[in-house]
GROMACS .gro file of C-alpha atoms in nm:
model
  185
    1GLU     CA    1  -0.980  -2.164  -0.639
    2ARG     CA    2  -0.871  -1.799  -0.632
    3ARG     CA    3  -0.509  -1.895  -0.574
    4ASP     CA    4  -0.520  -2.147  -0.860
    5LEU     CA    5  -0.657  -1.880  -1.095
    6TYR     CA    6  -0.380  -1.644  -0.986
    7GLU     CA    7  -0.112  -1.908  -1.046
    8GLN     CA    8  -0.248  -1.979  -1.394
    9ALA     CA    9  -0.297  -1.614  -1.494
   10PHE     CA   10   0.018  -1.458  -1.352
   11PRO     CA   11   0.269  -1.590  -1.610
   12LEU     CA   12   0.038  -1.495  -1.896
   13VAL     CA   13  -0.012  -1.140  -1.771
   14ARG     CA   14   0.355  -1.102  -1.678
   15ASP     CA   15   0.462  -1.203  -2.030
   16ALA     CA   16   0.202  -0.979  -2.195
   17VAL     CA   17   0.305  -0.664  -2.007
   18ALA     CA   18   0.674  -0.739  -2.065
   19ALA     CA   19   0.607  -0.651  -2.429
   20TRP     CA   20   0.518  -0.300  -2.305
   21GLY     CA   21   0.843  -0.271  -2.111
   22LEU     CA   22   0.682  -0.339  -1.772
   23VAL     CA   23   0.806  -0.580  -1.509
   24LEU     CA   24   0.522  -0.748  -1.323
   25ARG     CA   25   0.609  -0.906  -0.990
   26ARG     CA   26   0.409  -1.116  -0.749
   27GLY     CA   27   0.269  -0.940  -0.450
   28TRP     CA   28  -0.031  -0.899  -0.225
   29GLU     CA   29  -0.159  -0.712   0.076
   30VAL     CA   30  -0.183  -0.893   0.402
   31TYR     CA   31  -0.438  -0.813   0.669
   32PRO     CA   32  -0.250  -0.702   0.983
   33SER     CA   33  -0.404  -0.958   1.220
   34LEU     CA   34  -0.238  -1.242   1.025
   35ILE     CA   35   0.108  -1.099   1.086
   36ALA     CA   36   0.030  -0.952   1.431
   37ASP     CA   37  -0.086  -1.297   1.545
   38GLY     CA   38   0.245  -1.454   1.456
   39GLU     CA   39   0.215  -1.591   1.103
   40ASP     CA   40   0.553  -1.590   0.929
   41PRO     CA   41   0.567  -1.274   0.717
   42HIS     CA   42   0.817  -1.429   0.474
   43GLY     CA   43   0.524  -1.590   0.293
   44TYR     CA   44   0.397  -1.243   0.202
   45VAL     CA   45   0.715  -1.079   0.070
   46LEU     CA   46   0.666  -0.871  -0.244
   47GLU     CA   47   0.869  -1.039  -0.517
   48GLY     CA   48   1.210  -0.883  -0.573
   49THR     CA   49   1.203  -0.692  -0.243
   50HIS     CA   50   1.239  -0.741   0.130
   51ALA     CA   51   0.900  -0.582   0.191
   52VAL     CA   52   0.561  -0.697   0.314
   53LEU     CA   53   0.255  -0.487   0.226
   54VAL     CA   54   0.040  -0.464   0.540
   55GLU     CA   55  -0.299  -0.305   0.488
   56PHE     CA   56  -0.475  -0.071   0.726
   57PRO     CA   57  -0.830  -0.185   0.801
   58GLY     CA   58  -1.055   0.026   0.580
   59TRP     CA   59  -1.386   0.197   0.642
   60TRP     CA   60  -1.569  -0.122   0.539
   61LEU     CA   61  -1.441  -0.302   0.851
   62GLU     CA   62  -1.505  -0.204   1.209
   63VAL     CA   63  -1.183  -0.281   1.395
   64ASP     CA   64  -1.103  -0.168   1.748
   65GLY     CA   65  -0.743  -0.056   1.783
   66ALA     CA   66  -0.675  -0.060   1.408
   67ILE     CA   67  -0.362   0.154   1.429
   68GLY     CA   68  -0.220  -0.057   1.711
   69LEU     CA   69  -0.295  -0.373   1.514
   70VAL     CA   70  -0.103  -0.236   1.216
   71ALA     CA   71   0.185  -0.134   1.445
   72ASP     CA   72   0.200  -0.485   1.593
   73ALA     CA   73   0.210  -0.636   1.245
   74ALA     CA   74   0.482  -0.390   1.136
   75ARG     CA   75   0.694  -0.481   1.439
   76ASN     CA   76   0.664  -0.851   1.357
   77VAL     CA   77   0.757  -0.790   0.994
   78GLU     CA   78   1.058  -0.587   1.104
   79ARG     CA   79   1.163  -0.855   1.357
   80ALA     CA   80   1.169  -1.101   1.066
   81GLY     CA   81   1.427  -0.879   0.895
   82LEU     CA   82   1.178  -0.738   0.645
   83VAL     CA   83   1.038  -0.392   0.570
   84PRO     CA   84   0.670  -0.334   0.644
   85ILE     CA   85   0.496  -0.112   0.388
   86LEU     CA   86   0.171   0.020   0.538
   87ALA     CA   87  -0.101   0.042   0.274
   88HIS     CA   88  -0.381   0.296   0.240
   89PRO     CA   89  -0.381   0.461   0.584
   90GLU     CA   90  -0.610   0.731   0.442
   91ARG     CA   91  -0.894   0.478   0.414
   92CYS     CA   92  -0.879   0.378   0.783
   93PRO     CA   93  -1.142   0.561   0.997
   94PRO     CA   94  -0.915   0.623   1.300
   95VAL     CA   95  -0.650   0.775   1.070
   96ALA     CA   96  -0.913   0.988   0.895
   97ALA     CA   97  -1.025   1.111   1.237
   98ASP     CA   98  -0.667   1.196   1.339
   99PRO     CA   99  -0.407   1.188   1.061
  100GLY     CA  100  -0.134   1.263   1.318
  101SER     CA  101  -0.203   0.925   1.477
  102VAL     CA  102   0.025   0.750   1.225
  103ARG     CA  103   0.325   0.980   1.252
  104HIS     CA  104   0.492   0.739   1.497
  105LEU     CA  105   0.466   0.461   1.237
  106ALA     CA  106   0.646   0.669   0.976
  107GLU     CA  107   0.903   0.780   1.234
  108ALA     CA  108   0.968   0.412   1.314
  109GLY     CA  109   1.087   0.382   0.953
  110TRP     CA  110   0.778   0.203   0.825
  111PRO     CA  111   0.681   0.354   0.489
  112LEU     CA  112   0.322   0.469   0.454
  113CYS     CA  113   0.174   0.401   0.111
  114LEU     CA  114  -0.119   0.606  -0.015
  115ASN     CA  115  -0.362   0.491  -0.281
  116GLY     CA  116  -0.322   0.718  -0.581
  117PRO     CA  117  -0.698   0.723  -0.643
  118SER     CA  118  -0.749   0.862  -0.293
  119LEU     CA  119  -0.557   1.175  -0.394
  120THR     CA  120  -0.797   1.236  -0.682
  121GLY     CA  121  -1.118   1.169  -0.488
  122ASP     CA  122  -1.187   0.828  -0.638
  123HIS     CA  123  -1.214   0.673  -0.290
  124GLY     CA  124  -1.436   0.949  -0.156
  125GLU     CA  125  -1.398   1.288   0.004
  126THR     CA  126  -1.275   1.162   0.343
  127ALA     CA  127  -0.998   0.951   0.191
  128GLU     CA  128  -0.899   1.240  -0.037
  129ARG     CA  129  -0.881   1.491   0.248
  130THR     CA  130  -0.688   1.248   0.469
  131ALA     CA  131  -0.445   1.150   0.190
  132TRP     CA  132  -0.353   1.514   0.127
  133ARG     CA  133  -0.312   1.581   0.500
  134LEU     CA  134  -0.076   1.283   0.532
  135LEU     CA  135   0.119   1.392   0.225
  136GLU     CA  136   0.146   1.750   0.352
  137ALA     CA  137   0.260   1.621   0.693
  138GLY     CA  138   0.554   1.449   0.523
  139VAL     CA  139   0.473   1.099   0.650
  140VAL     CA  140   0.407   0.937   0.310
  141SER     CA  141   0.684   0.740   0.140
  142ILE     CA  142   0.508   0.601  -0.166
  143VAL     CA  143   0.191   0.625  -0.373
  144ALA     CA  144   0.055   0.313  -0.546
  145SER     CA  145  -0.245   0.220  -0.756
  146ASP     CA  146  -0.406  -0.039  -0.527
  147ALA     CA  147  -0.541  -0.191  -0.846
  148HIS     CA  148  -0.791  -0.470  -0.800
  149GLY     CA  149  -0.900  -0.544  -1.155
  150PHE     CA  150  -1.113  -0.382  -1.423
  151ALA     CA  151  -1.311  -0.170  -1.175
  152ARG     CA  152  -0.989  -0.043  -1.013
  153PRO     CA  153  -0.721  -0.048  -1.283
  154PRO     CA  154  -0.353   0.023  -1.214
  155ARG     CA  155  -0.365   0.395  -1.297
  156ILE     CA  156  -0.188   0.659  -1.095
  157ASP     CA  157  -0.121   0.914  -1.367
  158ALA     CA  158  -0.391   1.155  -1.242
  159ALA     CA  159  -0.255   1.128  -0.887
  160PHE     CA  160   0.099   1.196  -1.011
  161ALA     CA  161  -0.025   1.503  -1.199
  162ALA     CA  162  -0.210   1.632  -0.891
  163VAL     CA  163   0.085   1.579  -0.657
  164SER     CA  164   0.328   1.728  -0.910
  165ALA     CA  165   0.108   2.035  -0.942
  166LYS     CA  166   0.105   2.080  -0.565
  167ILE     CA  167   0.466   2.000  -0.464
  168GLY     CA  168   0.654   1.995  -0.794
  169ARG     CA  169   0.756   1.711  -1.022
  170ALA     CA  170   1.098   1.658  -0.861
  171ALA     CA  171   0.944   1.612  -0.515
  172ALA     CA  172   0.658   1.398  -0.648
  173LEU     CA  173   0.862   1.156  -0.856
  174PRO     CA  174   1.025   0.961  -0.567
  175LEU     CA  175   0.679   0.897  -0.420
  176PHE     CA  176   0.567   0.734  -0.744
  177ASP     CA  177   0.878   0.556  -0.871
  178GLY     CA  178   0.961   0.386  -0.540
  179SER     CA  179   1.302   0.548  -0.500
  180ALA     CA  180   1.200   0.713  -0.171
  181ILE     CA  181   1.213   0.379   0.011
  182PRO     CA  182   1.503   0.135   0.057
  183TRP     CA  183   1.330  -0.184  -0.059
  184ALA     CA  184   1.286  -0.079  -0.421
  185ALA     CA  185   1.623  -0.211  -0.538
   0.00000   0.00000   0.00000
């Protein structure tokens, strides 16, 4: 039922935002166990890219070995010839406990993607603190809205302003326009 609603709504929304000069593409987050357990990641490619958005388990889920699970999923995405984008690490309890624990993922070439609202405290103090620590450590490649509807709209303007104020507009822009990662084109 949810998929049918998406299929019906997507063309309408895509056409409506095109009038504003925006290009809306199909995409979704995939839970890492789906990809880590061998499901073909090609079914989850973000439209117009060679990327798969793999989400870190958040605070609302208790997952043993969450970082390892994400790493396994990223390896499988990469083996399929795709780029894993690792979503909202700042909302994962093991990452919040030790932000350095994801450095090896970034060093493997797997872009870490922060939620913009985390940088402005909209996802709580722990996510905010962790997001800034990851950004300051230089392991973040992109910031996105993680919009989920009316309650979480696709707004990252406040996050862009905060990051620009801290590191400068020129350094902030690639994190928000996607140019810091190879899949954007």
